[in-house]
Coordinates of C-alpha atoms in Angstrom, one line a residue:
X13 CA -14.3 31.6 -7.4
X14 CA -11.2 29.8 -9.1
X15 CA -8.6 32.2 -8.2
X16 CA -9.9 31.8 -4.5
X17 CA -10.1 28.2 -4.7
X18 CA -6.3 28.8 -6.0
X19 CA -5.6 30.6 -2.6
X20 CA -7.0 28.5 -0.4
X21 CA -5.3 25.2 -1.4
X22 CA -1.9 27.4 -1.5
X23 CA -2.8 28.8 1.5
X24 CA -3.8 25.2 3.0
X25 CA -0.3 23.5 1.8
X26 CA 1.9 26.2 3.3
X27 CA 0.4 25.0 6.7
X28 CA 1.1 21.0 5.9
X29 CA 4.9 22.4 5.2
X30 CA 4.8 24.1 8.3
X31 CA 2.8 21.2 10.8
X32 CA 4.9 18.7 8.8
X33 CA 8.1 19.8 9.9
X34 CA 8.6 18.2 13.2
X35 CA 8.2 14.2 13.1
X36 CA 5.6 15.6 15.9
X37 CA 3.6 17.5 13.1
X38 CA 4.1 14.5 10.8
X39 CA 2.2 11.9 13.4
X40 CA -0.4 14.3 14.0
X41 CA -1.3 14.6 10.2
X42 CA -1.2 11.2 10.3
X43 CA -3.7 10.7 13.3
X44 CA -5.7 13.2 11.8
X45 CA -5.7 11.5 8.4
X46 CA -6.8 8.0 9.9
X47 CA -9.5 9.7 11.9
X48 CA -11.2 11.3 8.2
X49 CA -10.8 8.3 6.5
X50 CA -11.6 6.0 9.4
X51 CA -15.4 8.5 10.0
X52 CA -16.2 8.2 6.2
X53 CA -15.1 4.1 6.2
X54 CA -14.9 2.9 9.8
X55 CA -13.0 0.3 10.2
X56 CA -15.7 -3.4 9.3
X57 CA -14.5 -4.9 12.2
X58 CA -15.1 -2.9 15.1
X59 CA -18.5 -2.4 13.0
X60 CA -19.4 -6.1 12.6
X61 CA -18.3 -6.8 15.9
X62 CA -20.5 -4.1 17.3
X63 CA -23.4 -4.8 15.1
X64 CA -22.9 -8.4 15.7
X65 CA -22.8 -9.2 12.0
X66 CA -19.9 -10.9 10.8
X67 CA -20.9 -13.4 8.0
X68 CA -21.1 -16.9 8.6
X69 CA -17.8 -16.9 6.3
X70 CA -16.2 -14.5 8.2
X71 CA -17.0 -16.6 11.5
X72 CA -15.5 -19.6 9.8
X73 CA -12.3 -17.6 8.7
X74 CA -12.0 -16.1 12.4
X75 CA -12.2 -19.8 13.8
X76 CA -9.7 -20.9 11.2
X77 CA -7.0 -18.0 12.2
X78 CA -7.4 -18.5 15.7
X79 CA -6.7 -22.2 15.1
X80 CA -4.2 -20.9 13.4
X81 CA -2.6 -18.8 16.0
X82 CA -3.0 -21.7 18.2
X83 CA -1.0 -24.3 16.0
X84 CA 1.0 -22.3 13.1
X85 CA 2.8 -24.9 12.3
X86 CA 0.0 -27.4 11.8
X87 CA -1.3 -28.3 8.2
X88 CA -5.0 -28.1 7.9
X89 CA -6.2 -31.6 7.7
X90 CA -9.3 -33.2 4.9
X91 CA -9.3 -29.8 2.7
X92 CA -9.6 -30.3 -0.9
X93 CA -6.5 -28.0 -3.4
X94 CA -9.5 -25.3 -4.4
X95 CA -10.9 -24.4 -0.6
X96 CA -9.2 -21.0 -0.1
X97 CA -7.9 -22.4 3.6
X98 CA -5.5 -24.3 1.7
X99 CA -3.9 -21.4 0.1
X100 CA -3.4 -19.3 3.5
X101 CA -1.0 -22.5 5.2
X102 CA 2.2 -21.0 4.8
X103 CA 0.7 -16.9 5.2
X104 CA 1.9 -17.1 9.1
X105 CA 3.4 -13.9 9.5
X106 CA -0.5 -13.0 11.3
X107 CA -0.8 -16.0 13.1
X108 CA 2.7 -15.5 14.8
X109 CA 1.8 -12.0 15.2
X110 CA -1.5 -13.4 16.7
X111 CA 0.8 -16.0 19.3
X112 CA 3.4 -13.4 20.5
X113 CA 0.7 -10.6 20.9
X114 CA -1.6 -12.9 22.5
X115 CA -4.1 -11.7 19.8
X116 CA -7.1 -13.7 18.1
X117 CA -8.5 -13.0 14.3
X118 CA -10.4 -9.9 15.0
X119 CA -7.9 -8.1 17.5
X120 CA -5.7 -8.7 14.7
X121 CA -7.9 -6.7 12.4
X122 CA -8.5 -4.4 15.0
X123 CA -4.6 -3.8 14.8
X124 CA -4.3 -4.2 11.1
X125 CA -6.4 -0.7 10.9
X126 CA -4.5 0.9 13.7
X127 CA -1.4 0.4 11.3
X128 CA -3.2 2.6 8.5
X129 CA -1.3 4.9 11.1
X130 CA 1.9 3.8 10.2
X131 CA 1.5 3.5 6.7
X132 CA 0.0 7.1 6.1
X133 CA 3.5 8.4 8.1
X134 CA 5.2 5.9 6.3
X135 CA 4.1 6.9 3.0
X136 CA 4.0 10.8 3.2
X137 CA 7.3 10.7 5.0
X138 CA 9.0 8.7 2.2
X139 CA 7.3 10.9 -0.6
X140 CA 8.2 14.2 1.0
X141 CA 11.7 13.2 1.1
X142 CA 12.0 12.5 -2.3
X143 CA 10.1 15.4 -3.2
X144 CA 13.1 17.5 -1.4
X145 CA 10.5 18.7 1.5
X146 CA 7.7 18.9 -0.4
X147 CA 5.3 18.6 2.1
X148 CA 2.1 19.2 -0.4
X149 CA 2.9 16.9 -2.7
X150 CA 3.4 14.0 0.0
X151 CA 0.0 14.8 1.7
X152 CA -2.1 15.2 -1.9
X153 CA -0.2 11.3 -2.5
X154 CA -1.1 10.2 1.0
X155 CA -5.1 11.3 0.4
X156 CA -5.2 9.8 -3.0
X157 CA -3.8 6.6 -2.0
X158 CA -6.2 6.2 1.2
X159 CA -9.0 6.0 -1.3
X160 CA -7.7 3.3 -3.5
X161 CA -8.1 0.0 -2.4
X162 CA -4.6 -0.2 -1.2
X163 CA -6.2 2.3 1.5
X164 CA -9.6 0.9 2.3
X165 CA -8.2 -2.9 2.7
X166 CA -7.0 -1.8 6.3
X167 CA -10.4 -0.4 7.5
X168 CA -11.8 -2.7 5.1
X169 CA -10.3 -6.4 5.0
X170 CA -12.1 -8.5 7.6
X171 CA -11.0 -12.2 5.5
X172 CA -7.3 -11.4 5.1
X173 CA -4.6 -9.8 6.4
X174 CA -3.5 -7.8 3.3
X175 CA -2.3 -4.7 4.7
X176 CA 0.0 -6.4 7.2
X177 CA 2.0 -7.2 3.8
X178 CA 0.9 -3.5 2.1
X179 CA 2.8 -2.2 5.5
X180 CA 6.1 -4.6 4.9
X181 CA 6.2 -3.1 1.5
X182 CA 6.0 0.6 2.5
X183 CA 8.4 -0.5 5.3
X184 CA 11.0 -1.9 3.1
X185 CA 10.7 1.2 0.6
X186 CA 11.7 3.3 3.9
X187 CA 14.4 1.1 5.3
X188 CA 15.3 0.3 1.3
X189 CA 19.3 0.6 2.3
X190 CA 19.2 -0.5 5.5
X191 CA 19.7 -4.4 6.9
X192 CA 16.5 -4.5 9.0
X193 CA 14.8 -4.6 5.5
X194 CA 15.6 -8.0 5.0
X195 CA 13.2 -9.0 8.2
X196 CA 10.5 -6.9 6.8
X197 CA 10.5 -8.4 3.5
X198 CA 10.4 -12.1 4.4
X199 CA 7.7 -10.8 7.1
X200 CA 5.4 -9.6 4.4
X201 CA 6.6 -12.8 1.6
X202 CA 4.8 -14.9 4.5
X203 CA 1.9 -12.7 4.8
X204 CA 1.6 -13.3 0.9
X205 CA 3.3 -14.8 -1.2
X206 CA 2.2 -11.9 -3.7
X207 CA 4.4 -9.6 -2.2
X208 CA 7.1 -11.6 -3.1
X209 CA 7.0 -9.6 -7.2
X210 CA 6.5 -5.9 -6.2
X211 CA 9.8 -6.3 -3.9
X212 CA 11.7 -6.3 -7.3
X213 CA 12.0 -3.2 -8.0
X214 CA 14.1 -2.9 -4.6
X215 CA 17.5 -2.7 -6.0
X216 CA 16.0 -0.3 -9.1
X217 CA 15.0 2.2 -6.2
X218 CA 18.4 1.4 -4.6
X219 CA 20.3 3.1 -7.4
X220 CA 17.5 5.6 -8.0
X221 CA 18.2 6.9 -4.5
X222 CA 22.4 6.8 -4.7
X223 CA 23.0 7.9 -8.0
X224 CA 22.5 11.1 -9.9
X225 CA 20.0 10.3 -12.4
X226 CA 22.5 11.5 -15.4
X227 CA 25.6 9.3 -13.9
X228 CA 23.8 6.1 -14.6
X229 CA 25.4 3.9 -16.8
X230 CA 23.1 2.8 -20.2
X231 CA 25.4 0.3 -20.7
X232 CA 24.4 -3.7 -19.8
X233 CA 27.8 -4.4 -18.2
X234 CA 28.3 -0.4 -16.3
X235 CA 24.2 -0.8 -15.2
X236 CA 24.7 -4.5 -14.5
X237 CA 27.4 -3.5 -12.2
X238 CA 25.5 -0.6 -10.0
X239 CA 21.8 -2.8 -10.2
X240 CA 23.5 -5.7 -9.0
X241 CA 27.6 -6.1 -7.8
X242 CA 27.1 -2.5 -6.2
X243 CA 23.7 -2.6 -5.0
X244 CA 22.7 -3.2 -0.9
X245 CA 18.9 -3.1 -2.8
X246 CA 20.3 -6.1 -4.8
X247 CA 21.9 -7.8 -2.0
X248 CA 19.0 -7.0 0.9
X249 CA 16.6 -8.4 -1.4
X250 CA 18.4 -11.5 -2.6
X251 CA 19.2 -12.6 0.9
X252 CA 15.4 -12.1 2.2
X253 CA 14.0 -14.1 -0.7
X254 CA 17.2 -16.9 0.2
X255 CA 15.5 -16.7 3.8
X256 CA 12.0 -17.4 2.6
X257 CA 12.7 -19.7 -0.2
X258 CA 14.3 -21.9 2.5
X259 CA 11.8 -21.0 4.9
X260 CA 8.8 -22.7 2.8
X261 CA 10.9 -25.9 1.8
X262 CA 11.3 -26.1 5.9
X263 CA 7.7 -25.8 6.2
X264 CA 6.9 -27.8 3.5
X265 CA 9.1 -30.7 4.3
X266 CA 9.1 -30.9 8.1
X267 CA 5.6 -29.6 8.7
X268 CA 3.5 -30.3 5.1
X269 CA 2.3 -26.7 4.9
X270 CA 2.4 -26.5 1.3
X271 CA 0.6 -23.3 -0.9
X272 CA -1.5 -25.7 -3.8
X273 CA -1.7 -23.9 -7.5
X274 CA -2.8 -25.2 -10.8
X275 CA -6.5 -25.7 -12.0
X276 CA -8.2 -27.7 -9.4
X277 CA -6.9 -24.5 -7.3
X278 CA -8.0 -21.9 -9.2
X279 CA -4.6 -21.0 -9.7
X280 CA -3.8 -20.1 -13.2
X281 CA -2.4 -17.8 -16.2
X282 CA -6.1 -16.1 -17.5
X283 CA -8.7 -17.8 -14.5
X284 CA -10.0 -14.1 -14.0
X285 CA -10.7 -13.6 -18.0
X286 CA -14.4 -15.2 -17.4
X287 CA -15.4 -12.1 -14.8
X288 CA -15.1 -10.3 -18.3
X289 CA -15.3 -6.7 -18.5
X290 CA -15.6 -6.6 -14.4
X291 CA -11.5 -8.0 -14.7
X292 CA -10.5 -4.8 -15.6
X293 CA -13.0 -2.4 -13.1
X294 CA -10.8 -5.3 -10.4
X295 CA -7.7 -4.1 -11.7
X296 CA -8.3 -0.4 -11.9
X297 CA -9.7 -0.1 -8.2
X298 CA -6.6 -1.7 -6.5
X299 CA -4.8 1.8 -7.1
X300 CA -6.8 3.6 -9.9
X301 CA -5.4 6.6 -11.4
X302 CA -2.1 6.1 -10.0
X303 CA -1.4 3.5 -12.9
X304 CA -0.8 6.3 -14.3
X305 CA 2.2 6.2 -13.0
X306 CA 4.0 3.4 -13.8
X307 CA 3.1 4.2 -17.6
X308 CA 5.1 7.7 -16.9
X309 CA 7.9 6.1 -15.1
X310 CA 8.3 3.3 -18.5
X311 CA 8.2 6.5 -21.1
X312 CA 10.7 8.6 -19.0
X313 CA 13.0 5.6 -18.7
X314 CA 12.3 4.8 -22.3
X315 CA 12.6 8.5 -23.4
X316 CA 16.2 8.9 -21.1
X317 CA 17.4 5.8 -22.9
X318 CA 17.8 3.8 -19.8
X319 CA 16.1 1.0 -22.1
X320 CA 17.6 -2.1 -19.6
X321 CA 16.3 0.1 -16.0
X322 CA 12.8 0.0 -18.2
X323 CA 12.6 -3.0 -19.3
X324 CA 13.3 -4.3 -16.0
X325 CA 10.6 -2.2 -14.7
X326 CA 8.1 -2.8 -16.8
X327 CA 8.7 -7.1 -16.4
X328 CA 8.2 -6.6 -12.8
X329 CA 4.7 -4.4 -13.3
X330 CA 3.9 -7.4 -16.3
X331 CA 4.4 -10.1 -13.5
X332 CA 2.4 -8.6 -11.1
X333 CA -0.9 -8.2 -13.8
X334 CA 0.0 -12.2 -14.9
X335 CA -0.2 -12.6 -11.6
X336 CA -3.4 -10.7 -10.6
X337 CA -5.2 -12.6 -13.5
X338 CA -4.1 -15.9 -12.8
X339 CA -6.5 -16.2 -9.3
X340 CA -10.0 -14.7 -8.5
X341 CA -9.1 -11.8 -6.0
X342 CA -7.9 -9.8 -8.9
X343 CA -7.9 -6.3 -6.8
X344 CA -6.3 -7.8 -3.7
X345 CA -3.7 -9.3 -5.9
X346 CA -2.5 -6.0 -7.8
X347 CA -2.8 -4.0 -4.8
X348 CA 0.7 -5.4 -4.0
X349 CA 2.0 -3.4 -6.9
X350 CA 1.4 0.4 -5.4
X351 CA 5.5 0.2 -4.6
X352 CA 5.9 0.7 -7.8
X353 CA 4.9 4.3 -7.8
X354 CA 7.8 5.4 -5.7
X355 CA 10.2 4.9 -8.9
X356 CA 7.5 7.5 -9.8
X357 CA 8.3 9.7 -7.9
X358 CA 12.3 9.2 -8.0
X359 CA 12.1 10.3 -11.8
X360 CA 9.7 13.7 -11.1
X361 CA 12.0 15.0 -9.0
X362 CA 14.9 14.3 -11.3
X363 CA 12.8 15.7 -14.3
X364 CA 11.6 18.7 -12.2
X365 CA 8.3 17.7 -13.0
X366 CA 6.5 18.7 -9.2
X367 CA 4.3 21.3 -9.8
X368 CA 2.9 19.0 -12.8
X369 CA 2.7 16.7 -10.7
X370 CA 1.0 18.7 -8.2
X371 CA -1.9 19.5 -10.0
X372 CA -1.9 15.7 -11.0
X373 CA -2.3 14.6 -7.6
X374 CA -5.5 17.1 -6.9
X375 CA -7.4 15.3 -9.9
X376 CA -5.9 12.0 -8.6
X377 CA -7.3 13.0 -5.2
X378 CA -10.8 14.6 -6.6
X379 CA -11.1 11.4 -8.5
X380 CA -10.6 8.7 -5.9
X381 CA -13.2 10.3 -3.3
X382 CA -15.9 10.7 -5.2
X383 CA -15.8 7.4 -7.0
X384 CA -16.6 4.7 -5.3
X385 CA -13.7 1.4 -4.5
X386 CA -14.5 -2.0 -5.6
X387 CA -12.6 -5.4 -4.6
X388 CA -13.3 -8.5 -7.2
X389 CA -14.4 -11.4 -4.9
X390 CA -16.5 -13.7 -7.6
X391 CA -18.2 -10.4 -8.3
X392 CA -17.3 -6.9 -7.5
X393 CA -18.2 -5.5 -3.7
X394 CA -18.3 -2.2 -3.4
X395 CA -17.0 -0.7 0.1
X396 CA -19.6 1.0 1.6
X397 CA -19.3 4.6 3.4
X398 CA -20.7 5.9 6.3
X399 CA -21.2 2.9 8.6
X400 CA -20.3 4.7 11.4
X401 CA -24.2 6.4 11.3
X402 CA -25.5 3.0 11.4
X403 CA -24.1 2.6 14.6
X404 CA -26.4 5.3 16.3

């Protein structure tokens, strides 16, 4: 039974290599991917919108972006610093999206599924070239990150617009040395301002990607010099949060749109600690067992003596949990950090670790299908399977 099991998959990842090796081949696996994932989770809202169920919440959000898309640049008038409308003034990457496109609030989630299409050709194409053509182990990555939360938010997420800012991220990972990243950077910063921490580990991927692992200076001043003085990572980065920095203090000045924090917000270091033991189910579900990863990708830095790339590294996945904890949609929140991983993946192929890896990513995989994904929203939902039957 095993050693045909054994076979099969073998036999089943010599035909991803060989459908994968045409950009062709690639789209179709893509397509093919959105259309499992999509029949087991179909996308909420075509379903609401079908079944005519949309929440009175979600009717009240919709009539809020569409206002929105309207007037972006208008502040929302009489709202007190905790309603949640406040905190989405300055998130106008949508709403612009919404103007140009001539799109209201649930075309534009109708779209944000669609691009689970990009990002699943996005993120296998980006794996498998870091994996040296390794077509299997960019497909078993793919599936195992579809069924994190990361995944389900774009089929999903019918109050936000999460995955517009997921997409940006997996974007700027693909363009990392190319200037067109700096656009697609301060796009997703004003989808959420959360992005904004995960994009720092851009110049640390910049120098994963140029460099041969073993000519990287340990030094402060010889790793000072590649991570930042020699780095378009660096410089791409620095330039986009310049652009958005500005950006806000426009909006904020000229047009009072404004992003409140502090405890009359809900905004602060240790809010989530009183959901208790349901904090850390929030945290997990964002991109379960792939936090693996960025524990692997500390001790190999750690272990290499690259203490500074590490340390570095591991502030940047410390900001993003500070970050997660300090408001209430603690899953949405560390979602943002799934970048990370690609460092990941950098260091296995340096360490020839793939075939570990490998058999990783088919427990990963195994693991995330059948258990179910949760998102903290004052209590933890649970995304529901199989809508599509309830349709018939």
């Amino acid at each position: 039974m095993i050693p045909n099991l054994s076979n099969f998959i073998s036999r089943f990842n010599r035909y991803i290599q060989h459908l994968t090796s045409t950009n062709l081949g690639t789209l179709v696996l893509s397509l093919t991917l959105y259309l499992f994932f999509s029949s087991i989770y179909f996308p909420e809202s075509v379903f609401k919108k079908l079944n005519k169920s949309f929440s009175q919440n979600e009717i009240f959000i919709q009539d809020f972006v569409n206002h929105k898309i309207d007037y972006p640049l208008e502040a929302t008038k009489n709202k007190d610093e905790g309603d949640h409308f406040m905190k989405r003034e300055l998130r106008i990457s949508p709403y612009l999206v919404g103007k140009i496109f001539h799109l209201n609030a649930v075309k534009l989630f109708y779209l944000q599924s669609l691009s689970l299409i990009a990002f699943i050709w996005l993120f296998f194409s980006t794996v498998k070239k870091l994996m040296h053509d390794d077509a299997s182990i960019a497909f078993w990555s793919v599936l195992a990150m579809l069924f994190t939360y990361v995944g389900h938010s774009f089929n999903y997420d019918t109050l936000f617009y999460d995955s517009f800012a997921y997409l940006g991220l997996m974007l700027s990972i693909y363009f990392y040395d190319k200037k067109i990243s700096i656009f697609i950077l301060v796009f997703s910063f004003f989808v959420d301002e959360r992005a904004v921490i995960p994009s720092l580990v851009m110049p640390i991927y910049f120098i994963l990607n140029k460099y041969e692992f073993s000519k990287i200076p340990k030094g402060f001043i010889g790793l000072l010099k590649i991570l930042v003085l020699k780095n378009k990572g660096f410089y791409f980065l620095a330039v986009s949060l310049f652009i958005y920095g500005i950006g806000r203090l426009v909006l904020y000045f000229q047009f009072g749109l404004r992003t409140p924090v502090g405890a009359n917000s809900g905004i602060y270091i240790g809010t989530a600690f009183r959901f208790g033991v349901n904090l850390y189910f929030a945290i997990f579900y964002s991109i379960k067992f792939y936090f693996i990863f960025p524990i692997l990708t500390i001790i190999g830095l750690t272990r290499n003596k690259y203490y500074l790339i590490a340390f570095f590294y591991f502030l940047i996945l410390f900001a993003n949990i500070i970050v997660s904890i300090s408001v209430e949609d603690v899953t949405r929140s560390m979602s943002f950090s799934f970048i990370l991983i690609f460092i990941t993946y950098q260091l296995i192929n340096q360490f020839d670790e793939k075939l570990k890896t490998k058999k990783i990513l088919y427990l990963f995989t195994l693991i995330h299908i059948l258990t179910p994904t949760c998102t903290l929203l004052l209590k933890l939902v649970s995304v529901e399977p199989w809508h599509l039957l309830k349709l018939f």
